[in-house]
Coordinates of C-alpha atoms in Angstrom, one line a residue:
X1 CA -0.9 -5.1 -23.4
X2 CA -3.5 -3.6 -25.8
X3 CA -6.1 -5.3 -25.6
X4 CA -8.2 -5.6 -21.5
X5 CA -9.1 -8.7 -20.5
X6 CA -10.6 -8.5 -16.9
X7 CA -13.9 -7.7 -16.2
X8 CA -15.8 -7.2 -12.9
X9 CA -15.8 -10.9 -11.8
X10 CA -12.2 -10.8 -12.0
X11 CA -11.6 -7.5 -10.3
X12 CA -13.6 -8.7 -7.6
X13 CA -12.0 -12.1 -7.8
X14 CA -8.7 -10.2 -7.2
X15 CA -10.1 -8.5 -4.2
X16 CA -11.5 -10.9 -2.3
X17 CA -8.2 -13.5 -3.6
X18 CA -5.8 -11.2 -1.5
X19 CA -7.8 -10.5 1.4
X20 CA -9.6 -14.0 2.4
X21 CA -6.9 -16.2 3.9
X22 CA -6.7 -18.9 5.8
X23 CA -4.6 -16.3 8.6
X24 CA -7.5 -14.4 8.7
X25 CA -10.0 -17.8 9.5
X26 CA -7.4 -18.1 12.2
X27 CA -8.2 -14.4 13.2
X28 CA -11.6 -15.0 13.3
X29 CA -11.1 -17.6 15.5
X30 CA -9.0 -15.3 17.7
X31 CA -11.4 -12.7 18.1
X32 CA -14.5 -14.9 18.2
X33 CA -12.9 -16.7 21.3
X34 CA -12.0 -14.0 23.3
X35 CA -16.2 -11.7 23.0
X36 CA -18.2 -14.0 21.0
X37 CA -20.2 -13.2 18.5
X38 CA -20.2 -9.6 19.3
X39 CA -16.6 -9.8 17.1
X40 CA -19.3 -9.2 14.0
X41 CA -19.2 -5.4 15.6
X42 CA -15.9 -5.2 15.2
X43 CA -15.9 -6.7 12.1
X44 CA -18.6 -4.7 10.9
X45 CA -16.8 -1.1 11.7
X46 CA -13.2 -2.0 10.4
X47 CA -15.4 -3.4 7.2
X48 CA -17.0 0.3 7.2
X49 CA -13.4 2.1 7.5
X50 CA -12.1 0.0 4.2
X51 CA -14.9 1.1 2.5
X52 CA -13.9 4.0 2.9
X53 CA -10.3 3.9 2.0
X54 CA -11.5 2.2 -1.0
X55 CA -13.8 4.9 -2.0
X56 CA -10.9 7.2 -1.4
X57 CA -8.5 5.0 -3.5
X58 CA -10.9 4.8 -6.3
X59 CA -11.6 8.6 -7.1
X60 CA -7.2 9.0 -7.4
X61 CA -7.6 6.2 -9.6
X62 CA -10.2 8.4 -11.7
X63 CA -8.0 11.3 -10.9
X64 CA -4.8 9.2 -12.3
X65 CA -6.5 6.0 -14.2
X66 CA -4.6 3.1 -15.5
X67 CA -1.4 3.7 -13.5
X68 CA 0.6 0.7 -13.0
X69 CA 2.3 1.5 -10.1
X70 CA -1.0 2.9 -8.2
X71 CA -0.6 3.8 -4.5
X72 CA 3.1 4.8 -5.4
X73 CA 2.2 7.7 -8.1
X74 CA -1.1 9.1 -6.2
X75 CA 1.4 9.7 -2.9
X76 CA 4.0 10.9 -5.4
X77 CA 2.0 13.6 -7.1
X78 CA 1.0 14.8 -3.5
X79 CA 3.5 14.0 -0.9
X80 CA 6.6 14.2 -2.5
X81 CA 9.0 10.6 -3.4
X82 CA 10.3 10.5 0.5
X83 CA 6.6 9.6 1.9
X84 CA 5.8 7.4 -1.5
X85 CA 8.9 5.0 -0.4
X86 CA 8.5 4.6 2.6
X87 CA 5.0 4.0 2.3
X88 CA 5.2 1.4 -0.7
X89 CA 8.0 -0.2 -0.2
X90 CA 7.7 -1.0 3.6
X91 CA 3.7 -0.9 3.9
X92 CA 3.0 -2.9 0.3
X93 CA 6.1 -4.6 -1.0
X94 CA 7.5 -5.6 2.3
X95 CA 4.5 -6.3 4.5
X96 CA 2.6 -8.0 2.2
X97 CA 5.8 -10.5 1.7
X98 CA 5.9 -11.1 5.0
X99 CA 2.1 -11.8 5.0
X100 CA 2.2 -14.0 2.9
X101 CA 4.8 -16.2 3.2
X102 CA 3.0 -16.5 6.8
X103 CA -0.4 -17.4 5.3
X104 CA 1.7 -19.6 2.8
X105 CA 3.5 -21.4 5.8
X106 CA -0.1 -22.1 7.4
X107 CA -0.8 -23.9 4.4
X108 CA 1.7 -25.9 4.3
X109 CA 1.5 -26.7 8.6
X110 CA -1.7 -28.0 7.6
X111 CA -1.4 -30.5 4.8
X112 CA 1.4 -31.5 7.5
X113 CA -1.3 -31.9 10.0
X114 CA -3.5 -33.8 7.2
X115 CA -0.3 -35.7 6.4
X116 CA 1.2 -37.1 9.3
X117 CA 2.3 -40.6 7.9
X118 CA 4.3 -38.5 5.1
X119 CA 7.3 -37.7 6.5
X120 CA 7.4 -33.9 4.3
X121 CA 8.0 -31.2 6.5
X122 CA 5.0 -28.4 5.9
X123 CA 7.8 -25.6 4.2
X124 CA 8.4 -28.3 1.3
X125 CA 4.7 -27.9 0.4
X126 CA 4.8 -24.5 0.9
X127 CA 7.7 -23.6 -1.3
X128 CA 6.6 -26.4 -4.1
X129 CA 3.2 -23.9 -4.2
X130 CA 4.9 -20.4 -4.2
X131 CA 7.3 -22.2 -7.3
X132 CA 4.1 -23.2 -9.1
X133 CA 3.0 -20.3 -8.8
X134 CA 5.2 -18.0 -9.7
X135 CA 5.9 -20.1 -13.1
X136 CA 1.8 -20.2 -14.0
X137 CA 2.5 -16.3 -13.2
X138 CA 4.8 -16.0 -16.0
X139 CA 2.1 -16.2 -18.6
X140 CA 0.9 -13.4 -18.2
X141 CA -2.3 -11.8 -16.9
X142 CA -4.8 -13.8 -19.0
X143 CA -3.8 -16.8 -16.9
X144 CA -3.8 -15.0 -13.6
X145 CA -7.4 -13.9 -14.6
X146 CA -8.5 -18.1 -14.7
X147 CA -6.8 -19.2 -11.7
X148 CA -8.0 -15.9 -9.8
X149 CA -11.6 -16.4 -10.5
X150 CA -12.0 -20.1 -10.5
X151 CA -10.4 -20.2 -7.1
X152 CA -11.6 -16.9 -5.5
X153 CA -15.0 -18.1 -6.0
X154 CA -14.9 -21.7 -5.5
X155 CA -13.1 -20.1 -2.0
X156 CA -15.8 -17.9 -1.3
X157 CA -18.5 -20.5 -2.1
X158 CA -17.1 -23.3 0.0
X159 CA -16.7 -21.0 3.2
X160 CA -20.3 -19.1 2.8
X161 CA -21.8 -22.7 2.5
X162 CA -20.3 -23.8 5.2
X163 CA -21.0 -20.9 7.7
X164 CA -24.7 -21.6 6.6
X165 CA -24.4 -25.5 7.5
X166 CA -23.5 -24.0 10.9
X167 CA -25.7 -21.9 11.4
X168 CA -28.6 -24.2 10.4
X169 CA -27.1 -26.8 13.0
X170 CA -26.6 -29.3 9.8
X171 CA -25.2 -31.6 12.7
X172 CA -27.4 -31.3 15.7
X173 CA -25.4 -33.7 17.7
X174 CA -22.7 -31.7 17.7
X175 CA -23.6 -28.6 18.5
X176 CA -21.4 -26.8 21.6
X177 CA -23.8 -25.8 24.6
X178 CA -21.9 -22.4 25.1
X179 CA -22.8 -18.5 25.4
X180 CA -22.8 -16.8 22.0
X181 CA -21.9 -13.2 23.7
X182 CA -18.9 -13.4 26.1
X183 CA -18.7 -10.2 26.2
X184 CA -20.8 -6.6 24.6
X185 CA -18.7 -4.3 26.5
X186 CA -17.7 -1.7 23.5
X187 CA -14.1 -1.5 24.9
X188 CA -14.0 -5.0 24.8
X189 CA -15.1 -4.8 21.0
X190 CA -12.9 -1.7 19.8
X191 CA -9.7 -3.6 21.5
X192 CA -9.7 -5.7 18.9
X193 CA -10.3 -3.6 15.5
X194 CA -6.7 -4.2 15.1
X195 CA -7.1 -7.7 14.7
X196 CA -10.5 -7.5 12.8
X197 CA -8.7 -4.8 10.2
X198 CA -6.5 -7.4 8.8
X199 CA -9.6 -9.0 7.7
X200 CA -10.3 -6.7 5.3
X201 CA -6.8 -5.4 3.6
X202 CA -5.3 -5.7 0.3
X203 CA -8.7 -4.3 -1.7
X204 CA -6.1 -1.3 -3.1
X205 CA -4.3 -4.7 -5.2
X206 CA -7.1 -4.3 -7.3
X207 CA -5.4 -1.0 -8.9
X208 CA -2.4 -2.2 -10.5
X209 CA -4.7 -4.6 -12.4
X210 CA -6.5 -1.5 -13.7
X211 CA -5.1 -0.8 -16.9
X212 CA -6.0 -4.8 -17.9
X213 CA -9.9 -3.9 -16.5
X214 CA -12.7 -3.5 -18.8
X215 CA -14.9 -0.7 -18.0
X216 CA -12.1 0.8 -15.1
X217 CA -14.4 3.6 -14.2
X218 CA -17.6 1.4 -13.4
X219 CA -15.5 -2.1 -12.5
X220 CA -12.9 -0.8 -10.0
X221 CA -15.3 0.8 -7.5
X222 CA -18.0 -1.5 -8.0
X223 CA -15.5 -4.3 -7.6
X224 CA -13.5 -2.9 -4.5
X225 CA -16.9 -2.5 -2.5
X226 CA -18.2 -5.4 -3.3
X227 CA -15.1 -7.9 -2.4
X228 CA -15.5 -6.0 0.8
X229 CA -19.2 -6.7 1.6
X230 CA -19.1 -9.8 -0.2
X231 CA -16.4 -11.1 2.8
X232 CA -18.0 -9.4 5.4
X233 CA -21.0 -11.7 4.9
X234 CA -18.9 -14.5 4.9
X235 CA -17.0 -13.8 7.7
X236 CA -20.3 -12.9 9.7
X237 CA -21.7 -17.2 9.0
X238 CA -18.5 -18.0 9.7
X239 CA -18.5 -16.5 13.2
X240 CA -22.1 -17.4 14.0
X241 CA -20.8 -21.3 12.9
X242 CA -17.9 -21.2 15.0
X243 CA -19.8 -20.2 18.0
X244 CA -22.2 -23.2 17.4
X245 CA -19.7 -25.9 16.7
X246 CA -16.7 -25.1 18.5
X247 CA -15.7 -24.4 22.4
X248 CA -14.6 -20.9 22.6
X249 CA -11.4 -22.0 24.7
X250 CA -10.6 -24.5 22.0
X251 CA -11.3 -21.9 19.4
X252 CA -9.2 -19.6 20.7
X253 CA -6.2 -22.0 21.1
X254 CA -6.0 -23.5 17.7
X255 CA -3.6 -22.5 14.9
X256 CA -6.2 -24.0 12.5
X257 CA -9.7 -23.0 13.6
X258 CA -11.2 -23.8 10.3
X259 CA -9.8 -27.4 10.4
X260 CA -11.4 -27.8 13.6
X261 CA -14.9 -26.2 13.0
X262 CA -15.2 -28.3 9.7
X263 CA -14.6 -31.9 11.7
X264 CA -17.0 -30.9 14.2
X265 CA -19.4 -29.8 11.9
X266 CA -19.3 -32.8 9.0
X267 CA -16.7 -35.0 10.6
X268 CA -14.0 -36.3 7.9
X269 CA -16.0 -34.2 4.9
X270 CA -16.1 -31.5 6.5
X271 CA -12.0 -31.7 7.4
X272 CA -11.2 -33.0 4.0
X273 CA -13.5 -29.9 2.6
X274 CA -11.6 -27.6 5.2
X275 CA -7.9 -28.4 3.8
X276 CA -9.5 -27.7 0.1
X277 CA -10.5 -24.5 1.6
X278 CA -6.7 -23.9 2.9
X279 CA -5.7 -24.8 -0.8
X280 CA -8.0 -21.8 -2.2
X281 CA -7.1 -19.7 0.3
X282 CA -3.5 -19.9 0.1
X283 CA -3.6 -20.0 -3.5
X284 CA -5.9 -17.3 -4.2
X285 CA -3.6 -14.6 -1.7
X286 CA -0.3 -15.7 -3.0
X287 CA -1.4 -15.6 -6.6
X288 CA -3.1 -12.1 -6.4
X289 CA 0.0 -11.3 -4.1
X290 CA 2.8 -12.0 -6.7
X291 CA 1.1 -10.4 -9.2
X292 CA -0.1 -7.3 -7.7
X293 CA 3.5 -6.8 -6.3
X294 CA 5.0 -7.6 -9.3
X295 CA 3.1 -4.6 -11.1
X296 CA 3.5 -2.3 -8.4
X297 CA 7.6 -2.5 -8.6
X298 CA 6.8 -2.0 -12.3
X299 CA 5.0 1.0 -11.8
X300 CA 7.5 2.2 -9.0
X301 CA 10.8 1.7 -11.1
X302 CA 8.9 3.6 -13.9
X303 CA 8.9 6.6 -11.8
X304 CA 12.7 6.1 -10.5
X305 CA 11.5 4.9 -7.1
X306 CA 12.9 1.1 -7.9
X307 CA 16.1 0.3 -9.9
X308 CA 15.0 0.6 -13.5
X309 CA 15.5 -3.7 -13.7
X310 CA 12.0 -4.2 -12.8
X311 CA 10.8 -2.8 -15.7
X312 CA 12.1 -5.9 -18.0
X313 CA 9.0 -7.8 -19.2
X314 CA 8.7 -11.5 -20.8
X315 CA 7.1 -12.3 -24.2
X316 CA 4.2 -12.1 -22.6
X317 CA 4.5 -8.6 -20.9
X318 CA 4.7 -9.9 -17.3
X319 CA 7.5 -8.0 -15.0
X320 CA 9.2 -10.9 -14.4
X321 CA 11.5 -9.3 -12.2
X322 CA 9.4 -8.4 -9.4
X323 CA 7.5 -11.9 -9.7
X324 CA 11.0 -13.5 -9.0
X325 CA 11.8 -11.3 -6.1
X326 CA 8.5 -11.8 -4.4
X327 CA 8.8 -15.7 -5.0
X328 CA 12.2 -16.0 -3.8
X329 CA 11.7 -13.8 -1.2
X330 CA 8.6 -15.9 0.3
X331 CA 10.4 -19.1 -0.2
X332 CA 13.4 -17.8 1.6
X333 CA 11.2 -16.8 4.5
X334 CA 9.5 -20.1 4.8
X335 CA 12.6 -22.4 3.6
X336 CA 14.3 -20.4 7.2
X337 CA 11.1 -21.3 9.4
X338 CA 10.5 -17.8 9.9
X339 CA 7.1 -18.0 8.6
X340 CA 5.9 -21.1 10.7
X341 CA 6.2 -18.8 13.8
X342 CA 3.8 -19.8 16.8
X343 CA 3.4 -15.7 17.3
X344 CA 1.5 -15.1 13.6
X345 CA -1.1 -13.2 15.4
X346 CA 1.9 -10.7 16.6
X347 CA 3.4 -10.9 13.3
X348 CA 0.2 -10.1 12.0
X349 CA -1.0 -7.1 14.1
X350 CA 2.8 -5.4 13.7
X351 CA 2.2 -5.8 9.5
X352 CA -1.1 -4.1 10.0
X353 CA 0.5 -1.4 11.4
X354 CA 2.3 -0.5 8.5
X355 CA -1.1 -1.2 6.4
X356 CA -3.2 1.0 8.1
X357 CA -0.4 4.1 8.1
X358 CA -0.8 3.4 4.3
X359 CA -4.4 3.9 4.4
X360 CA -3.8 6.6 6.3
X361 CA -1.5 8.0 3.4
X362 CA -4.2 7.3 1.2
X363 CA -6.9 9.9 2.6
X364 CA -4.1 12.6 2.8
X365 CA -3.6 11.8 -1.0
X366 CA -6.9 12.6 -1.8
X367 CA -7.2 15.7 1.1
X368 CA -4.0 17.5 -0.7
X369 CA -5.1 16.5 -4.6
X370 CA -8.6 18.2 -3.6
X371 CA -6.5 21.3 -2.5
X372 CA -4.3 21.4 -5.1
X373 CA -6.3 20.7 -7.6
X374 CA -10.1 21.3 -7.0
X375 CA -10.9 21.5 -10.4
X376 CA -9.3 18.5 -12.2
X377 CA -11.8 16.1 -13.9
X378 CA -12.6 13.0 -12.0
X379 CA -14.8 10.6 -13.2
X380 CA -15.7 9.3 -9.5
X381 CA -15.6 12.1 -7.0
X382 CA -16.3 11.3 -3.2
X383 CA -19.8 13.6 -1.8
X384 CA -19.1 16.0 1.0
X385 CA -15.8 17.4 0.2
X386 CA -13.1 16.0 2.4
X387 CA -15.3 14.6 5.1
X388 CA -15.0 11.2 4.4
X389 CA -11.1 10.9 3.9
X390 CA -11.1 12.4 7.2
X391 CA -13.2 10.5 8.6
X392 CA -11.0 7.4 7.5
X393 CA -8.0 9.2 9.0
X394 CA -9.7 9.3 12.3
X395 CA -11.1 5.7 11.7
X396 CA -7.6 4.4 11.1
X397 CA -5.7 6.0 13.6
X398 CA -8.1 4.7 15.8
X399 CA -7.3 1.3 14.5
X400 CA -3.9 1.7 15.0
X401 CA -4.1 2.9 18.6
X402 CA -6.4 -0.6 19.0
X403 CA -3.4 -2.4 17.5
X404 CA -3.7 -4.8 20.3
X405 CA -5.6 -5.5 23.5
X406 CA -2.6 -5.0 26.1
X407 CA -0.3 -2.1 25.6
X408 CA 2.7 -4.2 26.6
X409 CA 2.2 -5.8 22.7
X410 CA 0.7 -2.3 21.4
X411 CA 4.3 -0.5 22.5
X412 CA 6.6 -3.4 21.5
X413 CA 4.7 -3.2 17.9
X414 CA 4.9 0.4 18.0
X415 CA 8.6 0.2 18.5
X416 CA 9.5 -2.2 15.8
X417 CA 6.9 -0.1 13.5
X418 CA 9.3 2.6 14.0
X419 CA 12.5 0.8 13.6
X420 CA 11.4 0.0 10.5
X421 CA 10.0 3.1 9.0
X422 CA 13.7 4.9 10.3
X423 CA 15.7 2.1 8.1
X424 CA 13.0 2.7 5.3
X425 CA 13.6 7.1 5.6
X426 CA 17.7 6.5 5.6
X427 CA 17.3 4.3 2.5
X428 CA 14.5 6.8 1.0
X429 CA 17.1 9.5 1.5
X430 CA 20.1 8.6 -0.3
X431 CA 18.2 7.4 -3.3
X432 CA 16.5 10.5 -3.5
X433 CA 19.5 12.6 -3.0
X434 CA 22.1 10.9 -4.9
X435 CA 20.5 8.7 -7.3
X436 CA 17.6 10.7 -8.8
X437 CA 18.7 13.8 -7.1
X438 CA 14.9 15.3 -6.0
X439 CA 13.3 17.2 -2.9
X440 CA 12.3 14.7 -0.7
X441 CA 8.6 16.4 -0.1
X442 CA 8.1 18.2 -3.0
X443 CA 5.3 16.2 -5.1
X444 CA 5.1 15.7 -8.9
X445 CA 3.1 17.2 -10.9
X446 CA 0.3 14.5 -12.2
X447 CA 1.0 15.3 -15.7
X448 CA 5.0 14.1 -15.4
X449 CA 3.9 11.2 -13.1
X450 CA 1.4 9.9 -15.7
X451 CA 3.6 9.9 -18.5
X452 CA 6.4 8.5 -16.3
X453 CA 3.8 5.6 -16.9
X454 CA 4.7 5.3 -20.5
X455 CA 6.8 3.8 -22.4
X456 CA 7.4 7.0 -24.8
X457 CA 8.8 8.7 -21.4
X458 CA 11.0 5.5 -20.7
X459 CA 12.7 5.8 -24.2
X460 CA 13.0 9.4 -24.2
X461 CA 15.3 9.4 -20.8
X462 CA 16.4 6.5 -21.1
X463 CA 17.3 4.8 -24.9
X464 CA 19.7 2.6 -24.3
X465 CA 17.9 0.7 -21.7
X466 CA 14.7 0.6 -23.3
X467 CA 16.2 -1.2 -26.2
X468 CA 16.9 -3.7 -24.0
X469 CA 13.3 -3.6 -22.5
X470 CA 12.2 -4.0 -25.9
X471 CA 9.4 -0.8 -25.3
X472 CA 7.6 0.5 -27.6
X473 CA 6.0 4.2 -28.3
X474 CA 2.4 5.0 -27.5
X475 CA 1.8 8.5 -28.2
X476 CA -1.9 8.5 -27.4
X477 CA -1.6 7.5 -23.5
X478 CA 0.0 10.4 -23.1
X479 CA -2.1 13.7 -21.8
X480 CA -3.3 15.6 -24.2
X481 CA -0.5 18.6 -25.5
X482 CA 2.1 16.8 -22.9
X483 CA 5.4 17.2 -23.4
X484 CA 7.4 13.3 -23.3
X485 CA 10.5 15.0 -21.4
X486 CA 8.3 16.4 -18.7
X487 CA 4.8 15.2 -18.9
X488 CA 3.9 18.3 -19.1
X489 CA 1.2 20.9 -21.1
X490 CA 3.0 24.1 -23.1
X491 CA 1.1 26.4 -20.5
X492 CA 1.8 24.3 -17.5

């Protein structure tokens, strides 16, 4: 697509579509119930460490604009293809599935729960919505762009508004006599950055929409850190609201926290307003979800790291391929119950696992690009050298360590983190080896990985099946002197 349609409303519709969910009102509730309001902390510190990895993510994004594929070709031009797979396809394409079709079965266990005299099980609602979805998908990234912002924002809106009814005490007569602080003990508060972390992932979806973003260089980071601080805020009224409205011990055991804080706080409204807000929610993370996946196995079979089948685009240049497997995938999940699980905060501290080694990933993309190449224009450079990617390795590792309060659940989630990740190497492996036949850890150079992006280096290697892709030549994406069989400068 020539011509960019998103500006900064939609990039930060995108990010704060992913992120805000109605899993992570339940988390919320999770944390708020078991310290109090001191969760904000918590909150507030695994905000700061996004931030961060946003930052980070944004200047390889000005390092290596307009990339479909985005967290796959940074970690390819500096860790080699073995780390890029395992990485994408188990910490993005995998774990956000999973994710999803959870936050997509909560959905439909509420309208269940709204419901009752219609004898519908929850997963029929669920999987009617991911279908809609994915066909609304289809046409393309102008009508992603009006369902993401009208229903990011009319998300956004409805939950900030609400947090301030509570903390106003809209409702005087029902406000909960109860301790705000349960407890300000700092271990208390770090055990559960884990949980607060999930609040704030899936900003780096933002990067596959790039090449479709007005204005990329101002837009993206602008966009990434303000979805971030824009939910923070939220989730802060939210907190204080839920402390004033609902017993922590109720709070705590409730699969639908929100549900319950909107019928104590405006009685029927409030729960009728409270399953709209389950509507958004749902919608806004699946629909940023299949897209953003959609383009990253796009940008990932470009550079040989997917079967080349994801490339194939509709009339109106969506890879529909990708959007197929993520809706079938997610439908599958909830159609088998699997997503309905009464453990979704397990599921959801073992998926963050695999998200927060990916932000780990991220900083040592941009620690190894600095040493390799110290020179190379960037149009947004982070201050004080390699402090601050460090600093986010630190930051996450920590998070990872604080996976879970107990470290029964922190060794069982390290143990199926590690399962996975060995089933993720073996496959990694033999497609290296045999199919593409590269070094596992030698990297790319930027130059071959960036015109890997391009269709002129898609029907250069590969004629016959770029017929049938129907691509087309674009000479002028491609750097400047670069060579279409290698990406690469005469003097390189």
């Amino acid at each position: 697509m020539n011509q960019k349609s998103l500006g900064l409303a939609s990039v930060i519709a995108t990010g704060v579509g992913l992120i805000v969910a109605t899993s992570c009102l339940l988390s919320i509730g999770q944390g708020a119930s078991a310290i109090g309001t001191p969760f904000i902390i918590s909150m507030a510190v695994a905000c700061a460490f996004n931030i961060l990895t946003a930052l980070s993510i944004c200047e390889l994004n000005a390092l290596m604009p307009n990339l479909t594929g985005g967290m796959a070709q940074f970690t390819l031009a500096s860790l080699g293809p073995f780390v890029t797979i395992i990485v994408n396809v188990g910490g993005f394409l995998c774990c956000q599935i999973i994710l999803g079709s959870s936050e997509a079965a909560m959905f439909g266990n509420t309208l269940s729960e709204v419901f009752k005299s219609v004898p519908i099980s929850g997963s029929v609602y669920t999987i009617a919505l991911i279908v809609v979805l994915f066909i609304l998908n289809m046409f393309g990234v102008d009508m992603f762009a009006k369902i993401q912002n009208i229903v990011a924002y009319g998300l956004i809106g409805s939950l900030v508004i609400m947090g301030i009814l509570g903390c106003i005490k809209i409702n005087p007569d029902s406000v909960v006599e109860q301790p705000l602080v349960i407890s300000s003990d700092l271990k208390d508060i770090f055990s559960l950055l884990g949980l607060s972390f999930f609040l704030f992932i899936g900003v780096e979806f933002i990067v596959p929409i790039s090449p479709e973003v007005r204005n990329a260089r101002r837009n993206i980071p602008l966009g990434m850190v303000l979805s971030l601080v824009i939910i923070l805020v939220m989730q802060v009224l939210v907190t204080f609201g839920f402390g004033l409205y609902t017993p922590w011990e109720e709070l705590g055991e409730s699969v639908v926290p929100h549900m319950l804080y909107g019928s104590a706080l405006l009685g029927k409204a409030g729960t009728a307003w409270m399953t709209l807000v389950s509507l958004l929610a749902v919608i806004s993370t699946l629909n940023t979800g299949m897209f953003g996946l959609s383009q990253l196995c796009f940008g990932m079979a470009k550079i040989d790291l997917l079967p080349k089948v994801f490339m194939r685009r509709n009339s109106k240049g969506v890879p529909y391929v990708g959007l197929f497997l993520v809706m079938f995938a997610q439908s599958l999940i909830n159609a088998t119950g699997l997503g309905t699980s009464e453990k979704i905060i397990f599921f959801i501290n073992t998926g963050c696992v695999f998200w927060i080694f990916c932000y780990v990933v991220v900083h040592l993309n941009v620690i190894v690009l600095r040493f390799k190449l110290p020179k190379a224009p960037r149009t947004f450079k982070l201050p004080f050298g390699i402090l601050i990617p460090v600093i986010g390795v630190i930051g996450n590792l920590f998070m990872i360590w604080n996976i879970a309060p107990d470290m029964q659940n922190r060794l069982i989630i390290f143990g199926i983190f590690g399962a996975a990740t060995l089933v993720l190497a073996i496959y990694a492996f033999f497609w290296i080896k045999f199919r593409i036949k590269r070094k596992l850890f030698e990297p790319y150079p930027i130059k071959e990985v960036m015109a890997m992006d391009t269709d002129m280096y898609q029907i250069r290697h590969y004629p016959v099946l770029s017929k049938k892709l129907h691509l087309e030549a674009e000479p002028d994406v491609l750097p400047v002197g670069a060579d279409v069989n290698t990406g690469t400068r005469p003097e390189d």
